[in-house]
Amino acid sequence: MVAVKPRLAFKQFASDNYSGICPEALDYMLSANSGDAPAYGNDEWTQRASDKLRDLFEADCEVFFVFNGTAANSLALASLCQSYHSVICHQLAHIETDECGAPEFASNGSKLLLVKGENGKLDPMAVEQLITQRTDIHFPKPKVISVTQTTECGTLYSADELLALKELAQRYGLRIHMDGARFANAIASTHKTPAELSWKVGVDVLCFCGTKNGLAVGEAIIFFNKALAEDFAYRCKQAGQLASKMRFISAPWLGLLESGAWLRNAEHANEMAAYLEQQLSHIPGIHLMFPRQANALFVQMPEPAIAQLQSRGWIFYTFIGVGGVRLMCDWGTNHEDIDALVRDINKAMAEAA
Ligand SMILES: *Cc1c(COP(=O)(O)O)cnc(C)c1O
């Protein structure tokens, strides 16, 4: 296996996409580099990675690989909607707040309808109200419920919560899209199978993120409802999302899947976040804004303490969700990183007091 250099001292808990490529993925990427192979996904690596995803999900599903999450979500949603349809999502959903209008752009105008809900999760009652409040010709017809797993607040939808949304979708003829930017972390937390958190709870299409889980690049779009995947390859190509050297996306994916790193990486990130939570619990004045259920913590901290941390070189986001400090762990986070952060939070809080 390829040796990975220890990471440079870079003081960040900003995002899991700040991480490097994990050794298993890099190993397969290098293996895929011996000689030539057919282009545009007609290669053996892509075939094997797709088959392995079908095994993992215990389903005869259609698999596509694209470059990033914004494209995955936008193109998937566009395939579930006509332009006069609407997509119901949480008001903090990435598709609403962080994709620069790409879902509307890709779908030629399908409108996002926003719903509130605690801890970043859709409230089924509010969803039902939105579905039923207007049925006239002047309102964009609701067609999709979009959920993010884990949510933008770092929380999880349980299988039962997803079932409640499935029930609504079935009753009113809607489809379900899952933004699985941190789907692996959800599996690691719940110990459910990938099937149990996807098609078994009604998900028609899942955008399964590889980038945040240890790849250089590449998201898998998985259609459990195969009819919805008709002509999807053309949509990807038109959007500039068909990689000609596809094997350098699919081979690393195969590395994650065959080695089990997809789950180990997520388990590690979650464990690091649990350790960080435990360390922070000893610091007076530090409050979590949401229950920590996977690899992210949202921390309320006085402004001067935040400024202190930033001046000590720490990088993190303060604009995700509803503010506060978001601390994200990934496959490469280690105890020393966390201990150093906690030491500086302690100092910053003392000085801010
Ligand atoms: C990171 C992320 C994405 C994907 O973002 P890209 O930068 O387009 O790859 C999608 N949804 C959520 C919730 C995310 O956190």
Short mmCIF file of C-alpha atoms and ligand atoms in Angstrom, two decimals:
data_model
loop_
_atom_site.label_atom_id
_atom_site.label_comp_id
_atom_site.label_asym_id
_atom_site.label_seq_id
_atom_site.Cartn_x
_atom_site.Cartn_y
_atom_site.Cartn_z
CA MET A 1 0.00 0.00 0.00
CA VAL A 2 1.08 3.54 -0.70
CA ALA A 3 2.64 5.26 2.26
CA VAL A 4 0.86 8.47 3.12
CA LYS A 5 2.97 11.20 4.60
CA PRO A 6 1.82 12.51 7.96
CA ARG A 7 -0.20 15.57 7.28
CA LEU A 8 1.37 18.95 7.59
CA ALA A 9 0.52 20.78 10.75
CA PHE A 10 -2.57 22.48 9.43
CA LYS A 11 -4.93 23.58 12.13
CA GLN A 12 -8.32 22.92 10.67
CA PHE A 13 -11.66 21.49 11.64
CA ALA A 14 -13.32 23.26 8.73
CA SER A 15 -14.56 20.42 6.60
CA ASP A 16 -14.04 16.81 5.71
CA ASN A 17 -13.15 17.98 2.21
CA TYR A 18 -9.96 19.55 3.56
CA SER A 19 -8.63 16.02 4.06
CA GLY A 20 -6.29 14.23 1.69
CA ILE A 21 -6.73 10.99 -0.23
CA CYS A 22 -6.80 7.94 2.02
CA PRO A 23 -4.16 5.22 1.35
CA GLU A 24 -6.67 2.63 0.09
CA ALA A 25 -8.05 5.02 -2.53
CA LEU A 26 -4.60 6.21 -3.59
CA ASP A 27 -3.41 2.63 -3.88
CA TYR A 28 -6.19 1.77 -6.34
CA MET A 29 -5.72 5.02 -8.22
CA LEU A 30 -2.10 4.09 -8.86
CA SER A 31 -3.08 0.55 -9.88
CA ALA A 32 -5.48 2.02 -12.42
CA ASN A 33 -2.56 3.93 -13.89
CA SER A 34 -0.81 0.91 -15.40
CA GLY A 35 -1.37 1.28 -19.10
CA ASP A 36 -4.40 2.35 -21.08
CA ALA A 37 -8.07 1.61 -20.57
CA PRO A 38 -11.31 2.44 -22.37
CA ALA A 39 -12.58 5.98 -21.80
CA TYR A 40 -15.90 7.43 -20.56
CA GLY A 41 -16.58 4.70 -18.00
CA ASN A 42 -16.35 1.75 -20.38
CA ASP A 43 -13.46 0.35 -18.38
CA GLU A 44 -13.20 -2.53 -15.97
CA TRP A 45 -12.66 -0.37 -12.87
CA THR A 46 -15.94 1.41 -13.40
CA GLN A 47 -17.73 -1.88 -13.98
CA ARG A 48 -16.28 -3.36 -10.80
CA ALA A 49 -16.99 -0.30 -8.66
CA SER A 50 -20.59 -0.20 -9.89
CA ASP A 51 -21.05 -3.92 -9.20
CA LYS A 52 -19.53 -3.51 -5.76
CA LEU A 53 -22.00 -0.70 -4.98
CA ARG A 54 -24.84 -2.99 -6.10
CA ASP A 55 -23.51 -5.62 -3.68
CA LEU A 56 -23.17 -3.13 -0.86
CA PHE A 57 -26.72 -1.87 -1.31
CA GLU A 58 -28.12 -5.35 -2.01
CA ALA A 59 -29.97 -3.90 -4.96
CA ASP A 60 -30.05 -3.95 -8.72
CA CYS A 61 -29.46 -0.23 -9.03
CA GLU A 62 -28.06 2.12 -11.66
CA VAL A 63 -24.75 3.77 -10.75
CA PHE A 64 -23.14 6.93 -12.15
CA PHE A 65 -20.02 8.80 -11.08
CA VAL A 66 -19.66 12.58 -11.24
CA PHE A 67 -17.09 15.07 -10.02
CA ASN A 68 -18.79 16.72 -7.06
CA GLY A 69 -21.78 16.87 -4.78
CA THR A 70 -23.38 19.93 -6.28
CA ALA A 71 -23.54 18.22 -9.67
CA ALA A 72 -24.71 14.94 -8.14
CA ASN A 73 -27.58 16.60 -6.29
CA SER A 74 -28.57 18.93 -9.10
CA LEU A 75 -28.55 16.34 -11.87
CA ALA A 76 -30.29 13.76 -9.69
CA LEU A 77 -33.02 16.23 -8.77
CA ALA A 78 -33.41 17.29 -12.38
CA SER A 79 -34.08 13.66 -13.30
CA LEU A 80 -36.86 13.42 -10.69
CA CYS A 81 -38.63 16.63 -11.71
CA GLN A 82 -40.16 18.48 -14.58
CA SER A 83 -39.48 22.20 -14.64
CA TYR A 84 -42.95 22.95 -13.22
CA HIS A 85 -42.40 20.67 -10.22
CA SER A 86 -41.03 21.55 -6.81
CA VAL A 87 -38.60 19.97 -4.36
CA ILE A 88 -39.34 20.07 -0.65
CA CYS A 89 -36.22 20.43 1.48
CA HIS A 90 -35.10 21.76 4.84
CA GLN A 91 -34.37 25.46 4.98
CA LEU A 92 -30.73 24.67 5.82
CA ALA A 93 -30.34 22.10 3.03
CA HIS A 94 -27.12 22.30 1.06
CA ILE A 95 -29.15 22.32 -2.18
CA GLU A 96 -30.75 25.56 -0.95
CA THR A 97 -27.89 27.31 0.81
CA ASP A 98 -24.67 26.10 -0.81
CA GLU A 99 -25.20 25.15 -4.44
CA CYS A 100 -25.52 28.55 -6.04
CA GLY A 101 -28.90 27.73 -7.56
CA ALA A 102 -27.56 24.68 -9.41
CA PRO A 103 -30.59 22.47 -8.70
CA GLU A 104 -32.94 25.07 -10.21
CA PHE A 105 -30.50 25.65 -13.09
CA ALA A 106 -30.12 21.94 -13.92
CA SER A 107 -33.87 21.34 -13.74
CA ASN A 108 -34.79 24.40 -15.79
CA GLY A 109 -36.54 25.97 -12.85
CA SER A 110 -37.94 23.34 -10.49
CA LYS A 111 -38.50 25.37 -7.37
CA LEU A 112 -37.14 24.49 -3.94
CA LEU A 113 -39.77 24.80 -1.22
CA LEU A 114 -38.33 25.23 2.25
CA VAL A 115 -39.52 23.62 5.42
CA LYS A 116 -38.41 24.15 8.99
CA GLY A 117 -37.63 21.38 11.42
CA GLU A 118 -35.57 20.84 14.53
CA ASN A 119 -31.95 19.74 14.33
CA GLY A 120 -31.81 20.18 10.57
CA LYS A 121 -34.43 17.51 9.93
CA LEU A 122 -37.65 17.80 7.96
CA ASP A 123 -40.72 17.77 10.16
CA PRO A 124 -43.21 15.40 8.46
CA MET A 125 -46.19 17.48 9.61
CA ALA A 126 -44.74 20.60 8.02
CA VAL A 127 -43.94 18.63 4.88
CA GLU A 128 -47.49 17.36 4.65
CA GLN A 129 -48.87 20.84 5.17
CA LEU A 130 -46.74 22.13 2.34
CA ILE A 131 -47.78 19.29 0.03
CA THR A 132 -51.48 19.84 0.69
CA GLN A 133 -51.80 23.59 1.14
CA ARG A 134 -52.00 24.32 -2.58
CA THR A 135 -53.18 22.04 -5.32
CA ASP A 136 -54.08 24.68 -7.88
CA ILE A 137 -52.42 25.26 -11.21
CA HIS A 138 -50.60 28.41 -10.02
CA PHE A 139 -48.29 26.67 -7.59
CA PRO A 140 -45.31 24.46 -8.58
CA LYS A 141 -46.44 20.91 -7.99
CA PRO A 142 -44.50 19.16 -5.19
CA LYS A 143 -42.71 16.15 -6.66
CA VAL A 144 -39.66 15.42 -4.52
CA ILE A 145 -38.75 15.29 -0.85
CA SER A 146 -35.01 15.87 -0.42
CA VAL A 147 -33.27 14.80 2.78
CA THR A 148 -29.64 15.21 3.79
CA GLN A 149 -28.01 12.32 5.67
CA THR A 150 -26.33 13.23 7.95
CA THR A 151 -27.99 16.63 8.12
CA GLU A 152 -26.41 20.05 7.76
CA CYS A 153 -26.59 20.24 11.58
CA GLY A 154 -24.60 17.03 11.99
CA THR A 155 -27.62 15.04 13.14
CA LEU A 156 -29.10 11.83 11.79
CA TYR A 157 -32.40 10.74 10.39
CA SER A 158 -33.29 7.41 11.98
CA ALA A 159 -34.79 4.69 9.78
CA ASP A 160 -38.16 5.38 11.43
CA GLU A 161 -37.97 9.09 10.66
CA LEU A 162 -37.20 8.26 7.04
CA LEU A 163 -40.08 5.81 6.96
CA ALA A 164 -42.46 8.57 8.02
CA LEU A 165 -41.30 10.62 5.03
CA LYS A 166 -41.59 7.58 2.76
CA GLU A 167 -45.17 7.15 3.87
CA LEU A 168 -45.90 10.76 2.90
CA ALA A 169 -44.13 10.37 -0.42
CA GLN A 170 -46.18 7.31 -1.24
CA ARG A 171 -49.46 8.89 -0.15
CA TYR A 172 -48.95 11.96 -2.33
CA GLY A 173 -46.97 10.49 -5.21
CA LEU A 174 -43.63 12.16 -4.45
CA ARG A 175 -40.11 10.84 -4.90
CA ILE A 176 -37.28 10.87 -2.39
CA HIS A 177 -33.79 12.20 -3.02
CA MET A 178 -31.07 11.75 -0.43
CA ASP A 179 -28.04 14.04 -0.31
CA GLY A 180 -25.62 11.52 1.20
CA ALA A 181 -22.67 13.86 1.64
CA ARG A 182 -22.08 12.00 4.92
CA PHE A 183 -24.07 8.84 4.29
CA ALA A 184 -21.12 6.68 5.38
CA ASN A 185 -21.01 8.51 8.71
CA ALA A 186 -24.71 7.80 9.16
CA ILE A 187 -24.13 4.09 8.54
CA ALA A 188 -21.22 4.10 10.99
CA SER A 189 -23.37 5.75 13.66
CA THR A 190 -26.54 3.75 13.29
CA HIS A 191 -25.07 0.32 12.48
CA LYS A 192 -27.84 -0.02 9.90
CA THR A 193 -27.03 -1.52 6.51
CA PRO A 194 -26.78 0.82 3.52
CA ALA A 195 -30.01 -0.75 2.22
CA GLU A 196 -31.81 -0.06 5.49
CA LEU A 197 -31.02 3.66 5.28
CA SER A 198 -31.75 4.03 1.57
CA TRP A 199 -34.12 2.10 -0.69
CA LYS A 200 -35.75 0.23 2.17
CA VAL A 201 -36.93 3.58 3.52
CA GLY A 202 -38.08 4.81 0.14
CA VAL A 203 -35.03 6.60 -1.27
CA ASP A 204 -35.33 6.70 -5.09
CA VAL A 205 -31.91 8.23 -5.67
CA LEU A 206 -28.93 8.60 -3.36
CA CYS A 207 -25.96 10.89 -3.91
CA PHE A 208 -23.25 8.94 -2.09
CA CYS A 209 -20.25 11.11 -1.36
CA GLY A 210 -16.75 9.76 -1.85
CA THR A 211 -14.80 13.00 -1.59
CA LYS A 212 -15.48 13.61 2.10
CA ASN A 213 -14.82 9.96 2.81
CA GLY A 214 -11.23 9.84 1.50
CA LEU A 215 -11.30 10.22 -2.28
CA ALA A 216 -9.65 12.95 -4.31
CA VAL A 217 -12.85 13.45 -6.25
CA GLY A 218 -15.99 11.62 -7.12
CA GLU A 219 -19.55 11.09 -6.03
CA ALA A 220 -21.68 8.06 -6.85
CA ILE A 221 -25.25 8.70 -7.91
CA ILE A 222 -27.29 5.60 -7.19
CA PHE A 223 -30.75 5.14 -8.69
CA PHE A 224 -32.71 2.49 -6.82
CA ASN A 225 -35.67 3.43 -8.98
CA LYS A 226 -34.06 2.48 -12.27
CA ALA A 227 -36.79 3.97 -14.43
CA LEU A 228 -35.74 7.41 -13.21
CA ALA A 229 -32.22 6.83 -14.55
CA GLU A 230 -33.39 6.72 -18.14
CA ASP A 231 -31.11 8.91 -20.26
CA PHE A 232 -29.26 10.06 -17.13
CA ALA A 233 -25.92 9.42 -18.82
CA TYR A 234 -26.83 12.07 -21.40
CA ARG A 235 -27.67 14.52 -18.63
CA CYS A 236 -24.25 13.96 -17.06
CA LYS A 237 -22.48 14.40 -20.38
CA GLN A 238 -24.39 17.58 -21.24
CA ALA A 239 -23.55 19.02 -17.83
CA GLY A 240 -19.84 18.38 -18.35
CA GLN A 241 -19.85 15.71 -15.67
CA LEU A 242 -18.81 12.70 -17.73
CA ALA A 243 -15.14 12.08 -16.93
CA SER A 244 -13.29 10.74 -19.94
CA LYS A 245 -10.69 9.09 -17.72
CA MET A 246 -13.46 7.75 -15.51
CA ARG A 247 -11.25 5.00 -14.10
CA PHE A 248 -9.43 7.52 -11.92
CA ILE A 249 -12.72 8.19 -10.13
CA SER A 250 -14.06 4.64 -10.09
CA ALA A 251 -10.83 2.81 -9.14
CA PRO A 252 -10.41 4.82 -5.91
CA TRP A 253 -14.09 4.16 -5.19
CA LEU A 254 -13.39 0.45 -5.61
CA GLY A 255 -10.49 0.87 -3.20
CA LEU A 256 -12.81 2.33 -0.58
CA LEU A 257 -15.35 -0.45 -1.10
CA GLU A 258 -13.11 -3.52 -1.39
CA SER A 259 -10.93 -2.59 1.56
CA GLY A 260 -13.83 -1.55 3.76
CA ALA A 261 -12.20 1.86 4.18
CA TRP A 262 -15.49 3.61 3.30
CA LEU A 263 -16.86 2.45 6.64
CA ARG A 264 -13.63 2.52 8.65
CA ASN A 265 -12.97 6.10 7.58
CA ALA A 266 -16.44 7.15 8.66
CA GLU A 267 -16.19 5.26 11.95
CA HIS A 268 -12.90 6.96 12.64
CA ALA A 269 -14.29 10.42 11.91
CA ASN A 270 -17.26 9.75 14.17
CA GLU A 271 -15.03 8.45 16.97
CA MET A 272 -12.85 11.55 16.73
CA ALA A 273 -15.92 13.76 16.99
CA ALA A 274 -17.09 11.78 20.03
CA TYR A 275 -13.68 12.29 21.64
CA LEU A 276 -13.82 16.01 20.87
CA GLU A 277 -17.29 16.21 22.36
CA GLN A 278 -16.10 14.50 25.50
CA GLN A 279 -13.09 16.85 25.82
CA LEU A 280 -15.26 19.93 25.29
CA SER A 281 -17.71 18.79 27.95
CA HIS A 282 -15.07 19.69 30.57
CA ILE A 283 -14.89 23.33 29.45
CA PRO A 284 -17.33 25.68 31.20
CA GLY A 285 -19.30 27.91 28.87
CA ILE A 286 -19.08 25.59 25.86
CA HIS A 287 -22.45 24.43 24.62
CA LEU A 288 -23.35 22.15 21.76
CA MET A 289 -26.09 23.54 19.55
CA PHE A 290 -27.25 20.15 18.28
CA PRO A 291 -26.82 16.61 19.53
CA ARG A 292 -23.57 15.17 18.15
CA GLN A 293 -24.53 12.08 16.20
CA ALA A 294 -21.77 11.66 13.64
CA ASN A 295 -18.58 13.55 12.72
CA ALA A 296 -19.64 17.17 13.23
CA LEU A 297 -20.04 19.37 16.29
CA PHE A 298 -21.67 22.77 16.37
CA VAL A 299 -20.45 24.80 19.31
CA GLN A 300 -21.75 28.02 20.75
CA MET A 301 -18.84 30.18 21.87
CA PRO A 302 -18.44 33.86 22.75
CA GLU A 303 -17.29 35.99 19.80
CA PRO A 304 -14.00 37.02 21.45
CA ALA A 305 -13.14 33.36 22.03
CA ILE A 306 -13.84 32.59 18.36
CA ALA A 307 -11.59 35.48 17.33
CA GLN A 308 -8.88 34.19 19.70
CA LEU A 309 -8.96 30.76 18.12
CA GLN A 310 -8.77 32.21 14.65
CA SER A 311 -5.82 34.36 15.64
CA ARG A 312 -4.07 31.21 16.86
CA GLY A 313 -4.41 29.86 13.33
CA TRP A 314 -7.42 27.58 13.69
CA ILE A 315 -9.61 27.27 10.64
CA PHE A 316 -13.30 26.37 10.93
CA TYR A 317 -16.60 27.49 9.49
CA THR A 318 -19.03 29.77 11.24
CA PHE A 319 -21.60 30.20 8.47
CA ILE A 320 -22.97 26.68 8.11
CA GLY A 321 -26.40 25.94 9.47
CA VAL A 322 -27.41 28.57 11.96
CA GLY A 323 -24.01 29.93 12.94
CA GLY A 324 -21.82 28.95 15.84
CA VAL A 325 -18.56 27.15 15.28
CA ARG A 326 -18.73 24.01 13.18
CA LEU A 327 -16.01 21.51 14.02
CA MET A 328 -15.80 18.70 11.47
CA CYS A 329 -13.71 15.57 11.85
CA ASP A 330 -12.61 13.32 9.00
CA TRP A 331 -10.70 10.11 8.27
CA GLY A 332 -7.38 11.81 8.98
CA THR A 333 -8.24 13.63 12.21
CA ASN A 334 -6.19 12.38 15.15
CA HIS A 335 -6.12 12.73 18.93
CA GLU A 336 -3.20 15.19 18.82
CA ASP A 337 -5.16 17.53 16.53
CA ILE A 338 -8.05 17.45 18.94
CA ASP A 339 -5.93 17.85 22.07
CA ALA A 340 -4.24 20.89 20.53
CA LEU A 341 -7.60 22.42 19.61
CA VAL A 342 -9.05 21.75 23.05
CA ARG A 343 -6.02 23.34 24.74
CA ASP A 344 -6.53 26.47 22.65
CA ILE A 345 -10.28 26.55 23.27
CA ASN A 346 -9.56 26.35 26.99
CA LYS A 347 -7.20 29.32 26.74
CA ALA A 348 -9.55 31.29 24.52
CA MET A 349 -12.48 30.75 26.85
CA ALA A 350 -10.41 31.77 29.88
CA GLU A 351 -9.30 34.97 28.16
CA ALA A 352 -12.82 35.73 26.94
CA ALA A 353 -14.29 35.30 30.44
C1 LIG B 1 -20.08 18.92 0.93
C2 LIG B 1 -21.53 18.76 0.72
C3 LIG B 1 -22.06 18.55 -0.56
C4 LIG B 1 -21.19 18.53 -1.82
O1 LIG B 1 -20.55 19.71 -2.09
P1 LIG B 1 -19.56 19.92 -3.32
O2 LIG B 1 -18.66 20.99 -2.87
O3 LIG B 1 -20.40 20.33 -4.48
O4 LIG B 1 -18.88 18.62 -3.58
C5 LIG B 1 -23.41 18.32 -0.68
N1 LIG B 1 -24.22 18.32 0.40
C6 LIG B 1 -23.76 18.53 1.63
C7 LIG B 1 -24.70 18.50 2.79
C8 LIG B 1 -22.41 18.78 1.84
O5 LIG B 1 -21.95 18.99 3.07
#
